[in-house]
Amino acid sequence: MFVLVEMVDTVRTTPWQFDRKLNDSIAEELNKKLANKVVYNVGLCICLYDITKLEDSYIFPGDGASHTKVHFRYVVFHPFLDEILMGKIKGCSQEGVHVSLGFFDDIVIPPESLQQPAKFDETEQVWVWEYETDEGAHDLYMDVGEDIRFRIVDETFIDTSPTGPSSSEASTSTTATEETQRKEAPYTLVVSENVRFGELLVTSPIASTHLPS
């Protein structure tokens, strides 16, 4: 579920941090930049693991800060295919069953991917699996707080970095379009439930960030 990823970035250290140890300042800046961000084709960054190498620092004309090329390892959430994870049911709606992994909650089991036959109880606001037994159908409620296992079957990364519109596009853009762009998830996991409830769609709402090349 969590992996160590080797990364390289150039970190800017402001003059008022010069009295601190360089490693401490750089570690703080890296966590500010990357923690809880999705890096394209890498995964959801959690925290800095260690700094493996610091190259020479430079101060450029007109900028009193130092710029240091840093080699480091970062803890990243990036489950491998066929990995089995466990979450908890957070709630139900017409859109499906909502599941949480604890550190992000945008996990949805679409209705068509639930174990069939399934129905949505409008009164209780809960999905129900009508499980067939020798004595007839038995309703199994997908209640809030129940554990659920699922298996990773696919993943999708979307580059959600902001792009500057042309002048003509800017004049015709609408609020609805902007809302749609903001809600687009940069990292999506397609998973299959391991025991009962069918396929799930797992998304992370965290904004996308790219390291400089």
XYZ file of C-alpha atoms in Angstrom, residues 2-211:
210
model
C 2.850 2.388 0.847
C 6.094 2.550 -1.122
C 9.346 4.511 -0.923
C 9.894 6.633 -4.025
C 13.213 8.250 -4.910
C 12.755 11.866 -6.009
C 14.861 14.863 -6.979
C 13.804 18.476 -6.488
C 15.355 21.925 -6.183
C 14.393 23.479 -2.843
C 14.393 27.224 -2.174
C 15.480 28.233 1.341
C 14.624 31.785 2.440
C 17.262 33.969 4.181
C 15.447 33.954 7.538
C 15.979 30.182 7.668
C 19.768 30.389 7.293
C 20.267 30.074 11.066
C 18.685 26.597 10.978
C 20.299 23.359 9.875
C 19.951 23.068 6.111
C 18.540 19.532 6.333
C 15.782 20.674 8.699
C 14.784 23.611 6.486
C 14.750 21.463 3.357
C 12.748 18.688 5.048
C 10.130 21.214 6.136
C 9.874 22.717 2.650
C 9.571 19.302 0.988
C 6.726 18.301 3.298
C 4.982 21.632 2.701
C 5.217 21.076 -1.032
C 4.418 17.368 -1.300
C 2.481 16.075 1.718
C -1.139 15.218 0.790
C -0.453 15.899 -2.875
C -0.761 13.535 -5.828
C 2.315 13.382 -8.051
C 1.412 12.339 -11.587
C 2.146 8.644 -12.232
C 3.643 8.318 -8.738
C 0.827 8.355 -6.160
C -0.408 10.198 -3.082
C 2.534 11.632 -1.123
C 2.392 11.057 2.635
C 5.627 12.275 4.271
C 9.382 12.620 3.793
C 11.344 9.472 4.683
C 14.914 10.737 4.362
C 17.284 12.975 2.411
C 19.936 10.957 0.587
C 22.035 13.707 -1.020
C 22.387 17.494 -1.000
C 24.138 19.117 -3.942
C 25.717 22.575 -3.859
C 23.497 25.518 -2.922
C 23.349 28.656 -5.073
C 22.125 32.207 -4.540
C 20.973 33.907 -7.728
C 21.141 37.662 -8.468
C 18.056 39.474 -7.233
C 17.033 36.598 -4.945
C 18.507 36.308 -1.459
C 17.307 32.720 -1.026
C 19.496 29.676 -1.565
C 18.560 27.006 -4.105
C 19.648 23.428 -3.427
C 19.188 20.334 -5.577
C 18.009 17.581 -3.234
C 17.846 13.797 -3.656
C 15.376 12.238 -1.228
C 12.970 9.382 -0.568
C 9.283 9.977 0.063
C 6.573 7.705 1.495
C 3.837 7.394 -1.139
C 0.430 5.716 -1.126
C 0.417 3.623 -4.303
C -1.202 0.187 -3.939
C -0.075 -2.469 -6.381
C -2.487 -4.351 -8.638
C -4.309 -7.230 -6.916
C -3.420 -5.853 -3.475
C -6.242 -6.352 -0.973
C -7.115 -3.400 1.284
C -9.725 -2.849 3.963
C -11.873 0.222 4.534
C -15.018 1.155 6.417
C -18.432 2.029 5.030
C -18.901 5.767 5.567
C -22.438 6.102 4.233
C -24.862 5.323 1.430
C -26.632 7.391 -1.214
C -28.286 6.897 -4.575
C -24.784 7.134 -6.072
C -23.651 4.023 -4.211
C -21.853 2.942 -1.043
C -19.250 5.434 0.247
C -16.139 3.929 1.840
C -13.256 5.475 3.794
C -9.642 4.349 4.107
C -9.118 6.742 7.006
C -6.736 9.155 5.284
C -9.128 9.868 2.392
C -12.837 9.278 1.990
C -13.687 9.566 -1.712
C -14.326 5.868 -2.283
C -17.583 4.943 -3.994
C -19.071 1.579 -4.903
C -21.399 2.316 -7.860
C -24.847 0.666 -7.653
C -24.234 -1.451 -10.750
C -21.116 -2.902 -9.102
C -22.803 -4.009 -5.886
C -23.528 -7.675 -5.263
C -26.825 -8.319 -7.046
C -29.690 -8.161 -6.460
C -29.256 -4.923 -4.505
C -31.698 -2.130 -3.683
C -31.532 1.289 -2.038
C -33.730 1.707 1.043
C -34.973 5.299 0.841
C -36.254 5.266 4.424
C -33.051 3.990 6.007
C -30.789 5.597 3.364
C -28.802 2.386 3.039
C -28.018 -0.149 0.323
C -29.336 -3.666 0.862
C -28.121 -6.915 -0.684
C -31.062 -9.292 -1.111
C -29.152 -12.474 -0.354
C -30.920 -15.641 -1.489
C -31.091 -18.553 0.977
C -33.040 -21.820 1.108
C -35.599 -20.003 3.241
C -35.939 -17.118 0.775
C -34.348 -13.685 0.383
C -32.477 -12.312 3.377
C -31.705 -8.580 3.493
C -28.079 -7.752 4.328
C -27.721 -4.056 5.160
C -24.507 -2.212 4.294
C -24.392 -0.230 7.532
C -22.099 2.667 8.416
C -18.927 1.518 10.170
C -18.842 -1.985 8.699
C -15.480 -3.212 7.411
C -15.162 -3.993 3.715
C -12.314 -5.655 1.819
C -11.499 -4.842 -1.788
C -8.850 -5.696 -4.374
C -7.034 -3.211 -6.618
C -7.639 -4.010 -10.289
C -6.694 -0.805 -12.136
C -5.497 2.774 -11.663
C -5.787 6.038 -13.561
C -3.770 9.247 -13.243
C -5.144 12.516 -14.642
C -3.008 15.633 -14.984
C -5.095 18.273 -13.179
C -2.401 20.966 -13.191
C -3.961 24.363 -13.954
C -3.575 25.567 -17.528
C -3.898 29.176 -18.573
C -6.839 29.694 -20.964
C -6.514 31.839 -24.063
C -8.144 35.275 -23.992
C -11.126 34.033 -26.008
C -11.584 30.996 -23.762
C -11.325 33.142 -20.658
C -14.153 35.386 -21.824
C -16.497 32.464 -22.490
C -15.646 30.240 -19.505
C -18.464 29.453 -17.079
C -18.617 28.775 -13.367
C -19.947 25.274 -14.030
C -16.911 24.399 -16.138
C -14.554 25.674 -13.449
C -16.344 23.612 -10.794
C -16.045 20.479 -12.944
C -12.308 21.001 -13.412
C -11.765 21.536 -9.688
C -13.591 18.329 -8.781
C -11.693 16.107 -11.226
C -9.682 13.546 -9.270
C -5.978 13.281 -10.196
C -5.664 9.697 -8.925
C -8.305 6.985 -9.318
C -8.178 3.356 -8.214
C -10.609 0.862 -9.708
C -11.033 -1.993 -7.257
C -13.026 -5.185 -6.866
C -14.566 -6.146 -3.530
C -12.970 -9.291 -2.175
C -15.917 -10.807 -0.310
C -19.349 -9.371 -0.910
C -20.095 -6.045 -2.439
C -18.758 -6.044 -6.026
C -16.611 -3.378 -7.662
C -15.612 -0.083 -6.097
C -14.356 3.181 -7.526
C -11.710 4.829 -5.339
C -10.744 8.455 -5.929
C -8.481 10.935 -4.218
C -9.497 14.610 -4.179
C -6.029 15.952 -3.506
C -4.691 18.530 -5.982
C -1.983 17.446 -8.410
C 1.626 18.615 -8.036
C 4.577 18.039 -10.375
C 8.225 18.058 -9.375
